[in-house]
Amino acid sequence: MKSEPEVRAALRDWVVRTNGQVSPADIRDDTPILERRIVKSLDLMDLILFLEELRGLPIDVEALKPGVFRSIDAIWTNFFAGASV
Amino acid sequence: MSGIPGLRWMENGQASLSGPLLELERRLERMFLSWAAAEGAAEHRFPTFLPARELGKLDYFRSFAHLVTFPVALDPAQPNLEQFACGEPMTDDGEIRLTRAAPIRDVLTPAACYHFYVAFQGETLAAARHVTTRATCFRREAFYAPLERQWSFSMREIVCIGTSDEVKAFLARREAAAEAAWRRIDLPIEWKHATDPFFQPSKNPKYLAQKLDPVKREMVFQDRLAVGSSNFHRNCFGEAFHIRRAGEDAFSGCIAFGIERWILAIVTRFGPDPGAWPDLETG
């Protein structure tokens, strides 16, 4: 299991790599990545696969609730910090 | 519901209004226009068709294949027209026997606000832009019901194109004004999160995105009928149509009112007697 800083850094790297235009300094942990379409709808399935790999557990897409991908903070809280979404 | 005086219903999902119902429609429009005026929104009037290539920029046809209506015309080649005219152009049950159709390059307006993004494409906005329009919109449905679910219906929209904060503040103001109005006239309407009616939603990542980051709130009458909606488009239209604001793709949002559904809500709530309908002009 990766540490919290490692997970957050990996998430930021994924967001920057996927977007292709923003720099790591543009992405704070509370930046609303869906609302600002830094992560776009077409990237969502890739994000889910990336999260499954990163945490080593599957994600039930049907059970996902609004807001779980809002920001790096929200992803950490919902998928890593002892949560089991 | 088709027994309401002034309502004439056609089984192909269209209604005509006259008398007190038409007057009610005008009063509703004045109320919506007063909200547009509060934003300083410039009014626009658009034609019925939208170029298909413009909606294609939004991947509209994959997302809403089940809703779209196209204007169809005959291929103008003389032999084709002769074949059509000299044969039996229509069956006994009213179905046109098409010969060859001309290429379809247009769409009947499916939602009023699309026209704005097409009209403003390529522009850089120095300030938030507020606009309003009313359009006859066309959506194919599995079934139709008078004033409730029509192939063609009227939509009034008030739109803001600007920064994310400008659009969010606009939506908050318009939502508050609409809510204050339906509370004052005592219509049982509540906000509910919704998603757009995508074709095969489970296969559409846009549906998943809307579910995970709700951008649409509907005004739901009596827990069953959406009479309008508030929509935050993020920067989808700004990006697709190259509209810029403050150095980035513009954000946009709209508040939309289904005029026939508002009429139905008022008639359902207060009855068919115009004397019992609420005053819409104040507030």
CSV table of N, CA and C in Angstrom, one decimal, chain A residues 34-37 40-42 44-45 48 61-70, chain B residues 164 168 202 205-206 208-209 211-214 232-237 239 248 251:
chain,number,residue,atom,x,y,z
A,34,LEU,N,-13.2,17.7,-12.4
A,34,LEU,CA,-14.3,17.4,-13.3
A,34,LEU,C,-15.0,18.7,-13.7
A,35,GLU,N,-15.3,19.5,-12.7
A,35,GLU,CA,-16.1,20.8,-12.9
A,35,GLU,C,-15.3,21.7,-13.9
A,36,ARG,N,-14.0,21.7,-13.8
A,36,ARG,CA,-13.2,22.5,-14.7
A,36,ARG,C,-12.8,21.8,-15.9
A,37,ARG,N,-13.2,20.6,-16.0
A,37,ARG,CA,-13.0,19.7,-17.2
A,37,ARG,C,-11.5,19.5,-17.5
A,40,LYS,N,-11.8,15.0,-18.4
A,40,LYS,CA,-13.0,15.1,-19.2
A,40,LYS,C,-13.8,13.8,-19.1
A,41,SER,N,-15.0,13.8,-19.6
A,41,SER,CA,-15.8,12.6,-19.5
A,41,SER,C,-15.2,11.4,-20.1
A,42,LEU,N,-14.5,11.6,-21.3
A,42,LEU,CA,-13.9,10.5,-22.0
A,42,LEU,C,-12.8,9.9,-21.2
A,44,LEU,N,-12.9,9.3,-17.9
A,44,LEU,CA,-13.3,8.8,-16.7
A,44,LEU,C,-13.1,7.3,-16.5
A,45,MET,N,-13.3,6.5,-17.6
A,45,MET,CA,-13.1,5.1,-17.5
A,45,MET,C,-11.6,4.8,-17.3
A,48,ILE,N,-10.9,5.4,-13.6
A,48,ILE,CA,-11.4,4.3,-12.8
A,48,ILE,C,-10.4,3.1,-12.9
A,61,VAL,N,-18.7,0.6,-10.6
A,61,VAL,CA,-19.1,1.9,-11.3
A,61,VAL,C,-20.5,2.3,-11.0
A,62,GLU,N,-21.4,1.3,-10.9
A,62,GLU,CA,-22.8,1.6,-10.6
A,62,GLU,C,-23.0,2.2,-9.3
A,63,ALA,N,-22.1,1.9,-8.3
A,63,ALA,CA,-22.3,2.4,-7.0
A,63,ALA,C,-21.7,3.8,-6.7
A,64,LEU,N,-21.0,4.3,-7.8
A,64,LEU,CA,-20.3,5.6,-7.6
A,64,LEU,C,-21.3,6.7,-7.3
A,65,LYS,N,-21.0,7.5,-6.3
A,65,LYS,CA,-21.9,8.6,-5.9
A,65,LYS,C,-21.3,10.0,-6.4
A,66,PRO,N,-22.2,10.9,-6.6
A,66,PRO,CA,-21.8,12.3,-7.0
A,66,PRO,C,-20.7,12.8,-6.1
A,67,GLY,N,-19.7,13.4,-6.7
A,67,GLY,CA,-18.7,14.1,-5.9
A,67,GLY,C,-17.4,13.3,-5.6
A,68,VAL,N,-17.5,11.9,-5.9
A,68,VAL,CA,-16.3,11.1,-5.5
A,68,VAL,C,-15.1,11.4,-6.3
A,69,PHE,N,-15.2,12.0,-7.5
A,69,PHE,CA,-14.0,12.3,-8.3
A,69,PHE,C,-13.8,13.9,-8.3
A,70,ARG,N,-14.5,14.6,-7.4
A,70,ARG,CA,-14.4,16.0,-7.5
A,70,ARG,C,-13.0,16.6,-7.6
B,164,SER,N,-16.3,30.6,-14.9
B,164,SER,CA,-17.0,29.6,-14.1
B,164,SER,C,-17.8,30.3,-13.0
B,168,LYS,N,-21.8,30.5,-12.5
B,168,LYS,CA,-22.4,29.9,-11.2
B,168,LYS,C,-23.2,30.9,-10.5
B,202,SER,N,-25.6,3.9,-20.2
B,202,SER,CA,-24.6,3.1,-19.6
B,202,SER,C,-23.3,3.0,-20.5
B,205,PRO,N,-19.9,7.9,-21.7
B,205,PRO,CA,-19.1,8.5,-20.6
B,205,PRO,C,-19.6,9.8,-20.1
B,206,LYS,N,-20.3,10.5,-21.0
B,206,LYS,CA,-20.9,11.8,-20.6
B,206,LYS,C,-22.0,11.6,-19.5
B,208,LEU,N,-21.9,9.2,-17.3
B,208,LEU,CA,-21.2,8.9,-16.1
B,208,LEU,C,-20.7,10.2,-15.5
B,209,ALA,N,-20.2,11.1,-16.4
B,209,ALA,CA,-19.6,12.4,-15.9
B,209,ALA,C,-20.7,13.2,-15.2
B,211,LYS,N,-23.4,12.1,-13.9
B,211,LYS,CA,-23.8,11.4,-12.6
B,211,LYS,C,-22.8,11.7,-11.5
B,212,LEU,N,-21.5,11.7,-11.8
B,212,LEU,CA,-20.5,11.9,-10.8
B,212,LEU,C,-20.3,13.4,-10.4
B,213,ASP,N,-20.6,14.3,-11.4
B,213,ASP,CA,-20.5,15.7,-11.1
B,213,ASP,C,-21.7,16.4,-11.6
B,214,PRO,N,-22.8,16.3,-10.8
B,214,PRO,CA,-24.1,16.8,-11.3
B,214,PRO,C,-24.1,18.2,-11.8
B,232,PHE,N,-25.5,23.7,-15.7
B,232,PHE,CA,-24.1,24.2,-15.8
B,232,PHE,C,-23.3,23.4,-16.8
B,233,HIS,N,-23.0,24.0,-17.9
B,233,HIS,CA,-22.4,23.2,-19.0
B,233,HIS,C,-20.9,23.0,-18.8
B,234,ARG,N,-20.3,23.6,-17.7
B,234,ARG,CA,-18.9,23.7,-17.6
B,234,ARG,C,-18.4,24.4,-18.8
B,235,ASN,N,-17.2,24.0,-19.4
B,235,ASN,CA,-16.7,24.7,-20.6
B,235,ASN,C,-16.9,23.9,-21.8
B,236,CYS,N,-17.9,23.0,-21.8
B,236,CYS,CA,-18.1,22.1,-23.0
B,236,CYS,C,-18.4,22.9,-24.2
B,237,PHE,N,-19.3,23.9,-24.2
B,237,PHE,CA,-19.6,24.6,-25.4
B,237,PHE,C,-18.5,25.6,-25.7
B,239,GLU,N,-15.4,25.2,-25.3
B,239,GLU,CA,-14.3,24.4,-26.0
B,239,GLU,C,-14.7,24.0,-27.4
B,248,GLU,N,-9.3,31.6,-21.1
B,248,GLU,CA,-9.6,30.2,-21.2
B,248,GLU,C,-10.9,29.9,-21.9
B,251,PHE,N,-17.0,29.2,-19.9
B,251,PHE,CA,-18.0,28.4,-19.2
B,251,PHE,C,-19.4,28.9,-19.6
